[in-house]
Amino acid sequence: MSPVVRRQTLWSLKQAAEEAPSLAALQARIRASAACLEAVTPLIPIPLRGLVQSGPLENGEWCLLVKSSAAATKLRQLLPTMVKELTRKGHEVTGIRIKIQALGR
């Protein structure tokens, strides 16, 4: 009886995600969220851009993760403009919520 030869295949994270339906869906949501942030970045004042990260996008609601309450306050003033810009650029976002990240995360 001949020995069984097992081939090891190394996959990149991207390849693995594309092969698993649930991971592919997650990857698509991550890309959509990143695209939303890219679309509204010009609206965010330059000093605040480093304090903002893209969060989850679910059921038309997008979450922005912000590193300070002061930055969150300023961004809340921009939310109507951001939603209009996202709609204008074809993103299916009906609302944006802001979550302040806890220190150390």
C-alpha positions as YAML, in Angstrom:
chain: A
units: angstrom
residues:
- id: 1
  name: MET
  ca: [0.00, 0.00, 0.00]
- id: 2
  name: SER
  ca: [1.47, 3.36, -1.02]
- id: 3
  name: PRO
  ca: [1.61, 6.22, 1.46]
- id: 4
  name: VAL
  ca: [-0.98, 8.95, 1.10]
- id: 5
  name: VAL
  ca: [0.57, 12.16, -0.08]
- id: 6
  name: ARG
  ca: [-1.06, 15.26, 1.33]
- id: 7
  name: ARG
  ca: [-0.54, 18.52, -0.38]
- id: 8
  name: GLN
  ca: [-0.53, 21.53, 1.81]
- id: 9
  name: THR
  ca: [-1.96, 24.58, 0.23]
- id: 10
  name: LEU
  ca: [-1.30, 27.96, 1.73]
- id: 11
  name: TRP
  ca: [-4.05, 30.46, 1.16]
- id: 12
  name: SER
  ca: [-4.01, 34.14, 1.76]
- id: 13
  name: LEU
  ca: [-6.68, 35.55, 4.03]
- id: 14
  name: LYS
  ca: [-8.33, 37.08, 0.96]
- id: 15
  name: GLN
  ca: [-8.46, 33.71, -0.83]
- id: 16
  name: ALA
  ca: [-9.89, 31.97, 2.25]
- id: 17
  name: ALA
  ca: [-12.52, 34.67, 2.66]
- id: 18
  name: GLU
  ca: [-13.57, 34.38, -0.96]
- id: 19
  name: GLU
  ca: [-14.01, 30.60, -0.63]
- id: 20
  name: ALA
  ca: [-16.23, 30.70, 2.48]
- id: 21
  name: PRO
  ca: [-19.63, 32.33, 1.89]
- id: 22
  name: SER
  ca: [-19.92, 33.83, 5.37]
- id: 23
  name: LEU
  ca: [-16.40, 35.23, 5.19]
- id: 24
  name: ALA
  ca: [-17.03, 36.55, 1.69]
- id: 25
  name: ALA
  ca: [-20.12, 38.39, 2.95]
- id: 26
  name: LEU
  ca: [-18.13, 39.84, 5.84]
- id: 27
  name: GLN
  ca: [-15.39, 40.94, 3.47]
- id: 28
  name: ALA
  ca: [-17.99, 42.65, 1.24]
- id: 29
  name: ARG
  ca: [-19.39, 44.53, 4.25]
- id: 30
  name: ILE
  ca: [-15.90, 45.64, 5.27]
- id: 31
  name: ARG
  ca: [-15.23, 46.92, 1.73]
- id: 32
  name: ALA
  ca: [-18.57, 48.76, 1.66]
- id: 33
  name: SER
  ca: [-17.86, 50.39, 5.02]
- id: 34
  name: ALA
  ca: [-14.39, 51.46, 3.90]
- id: 35
  name: ALA
  ca: [-15.89, 52.91, 0.70]
- id: 36
  name: CYS
  ca: [-18.31, 54.96, 2.79]
- id: 37
  name: LEU
  ca: [-15.45, 56.42, 4.80]
- id: 38
  name: GLU
  ca: [-13.56, 57.22, 1.61]
- id: 39
  name: ALA
  ca: [-16.65, 59.00, 0.26]
- id: 40
  name: VAL
  ca: [-17.08, 61.27, 3.30]
- id: 41
  name: THR
  ca: [-13.43, 61.87, 4.19]
- id: 42
  name: PRO
  ca: [-13.31, 65.16, 2.23]
- id: 43
  name: LEU
  ca: [-16.14, 66.43, 4.46]
- id: 44
  name: ILE
  ca: [-14.24, 65.68, 7.68]
- id: 45
  name: PRO
  ca: [-11.98, 68.50, 8.88]
- id: 46
  name: ILE
  ca: [-8.35, 67.55, 8.32]
- id: 47
  name: PRO
  ca: [-7.40, 67.64, 12.05]
- id: 48
  name: LEU
  ca: [-10.16, 65.10, 12.81]
- id: 49
  name: ARG
  ca: [-9.49, 62.60, 10.04]
- id: 50
  name: GLY
  ca: [-6.96, 60.63, 12.08]
- id: 51
  name: LEU
  ca: [-9.52, 60.24, 14.87]
- id: 52
  name: VAL
  ca: [-12.17, 58.55, 12.72]
- id: 53
  name: GLN
  ca: [-12.41, 54.92, 11.63]
- id: 54
  name: SER
  ca: [-15.01, 53.10, 9.62]
- id: 55
  name: GLY
  ca: [-17.24, 50.82, 11.65]
- id: 56
  name: PRO
  ca: [-19.91, 48.27, 10.76]
- id: 57
  name: LEU
  ca: [-22.47, 48.85, 8.03]
- id: 58
  name: GLU
  ca: [-25.70, 46.96, 8.67]
- id: 59
  name: ASN
  ca: [-29.20, 47.39, 7.28]
- id: 60
  name: GLY
  ca: [-28.48, 50.84, 5.90]
- id: 61
  name: GLU
  ca: [-26.98, 52.17, 9.13]
- id: 62
  name: TRP
  ca: [-23.28, 52.92, 9.16]
- id: 63
  name: CYS
  ca: [-21.21, 53.39, 12.28]
- id: 64
  name: LEU
  ca: [-18.26, 55.74, 12.61]
- id: 65
  name: LEU
  ca: [-15.77, 54.95, 15.35]
- id: 66
  name: VAL
  ca: [-14.30, 58.10, 16.89]
- id: 67
  name: LYS
  ca: [-11.44, 58.44, 19.36]
- id: 68
  name: SER
  ca: [-12.72, 61.44, 21.34]
- id: 69
  name: SER
  ca: [-15.99, 62.94, 22.45]
- id: 70
  name: ALA
  ca: [-14.94, 66.35, 21.07]
- id: 71
  name: ALA
  ca: [-14.43, 64.83, 17.62]
- id: 72
  name: ALA
  ca: [-17.76, 63.00, 17.93]
- id: 73
  name: THR
  ca: [-19.52, 66.28, 18.71]
- id: 74
  name: LYS
  ca: [-18.10, 67.95, 15.60]
- id: 75
  name: LEU
  ca: [-18.94, 64.94, 13.42]
- id: 76
  name: ARG
  ca: [-22.55, 64.91, 14.65]
- id: 77
  name: GLN
  ca: [-22.92, 68.35, 13.08]
- id: 78
  name: LEU
  ca: [-21.80, 66.89, 9.75]
- id: 79
  name: LEU
  ca: [-24.07, 63.82, 9.74]
- id: 80
  name: PRO
  ca: [-26.84, 65.23, 7.48]
- id: 81
  name: THR
  ca: [-24.24, 66.34, 4.93]
- id: 82
  name: MET
  ca: [-22.49, 62.96, 5.11]
- id: 83
  name: VAL
  ca: [-25.72, 61.03, 4.53]
- id: 84
  name: LYS
  ca: [-26.53, 63.23, 1.52]
- id: 85
  name: GLU
  ca: [-23.04, 62.69, 0.09]
- id: 86
  name: LEU
  ca: [-23.24, 58.93, 0.56]
- id: 87
  name: THR
  ca: [-26.64, 58.85, -1.13]
- id: 88
  name: ARG
  ca: [-25.34, 61.02, -3.97]
- id: 89
  name: LYS
  ca: [-22.46, 58.58, -4.50]
- id: 90
  name: GLY
  ca: [-24.77, 55.55, -4.58]
- id: 91
  name: HIS
  ca: [-24.14, 54.10, -1.12]
- id: 92
  name: GLU
  ca: [-27.19, 52.57, 0.55]
- id: 93
  name: VAL
  ca: [-26.84, 54.41, 3.86]
- id: 94
  name: THR
  ca: [-29.94, 55.83, 5.51]
- id: 95
  name: GLY
  ca: [-28.31, 56.80, 8.79]
- id: 96
  name: ILE
  ca: [-24.99, 57.18, 10.54]
- id: 97
  name: ARG
  ca: [-24.30, 56.64, 14.21]
- id: 98
  name: ILE
  ca: [-21.17, 57.63, 16.04]
- id: 99
  name: LYS
  ca: [-19.52, 55.47, 18.65]
- id: 100
  name: ILE
  ca: [-16.75, 56.81, 20.83]
- id: 101
  name: GLN
  ca: [-13.99, 54.23, 21.21]
- id: 102
  name: ALA
  ca: [-12.81, 53.48, 24.72]
- id: 103
  name: LEU
  ca: [-9.15, 54.17, 25.42]
- id: 104
  name: GLY
  ca: [-6.82, 51.26, 24.76]
- id: 105
  name: ARG
  ca: [-8.92, 49.71, 21.98]
...
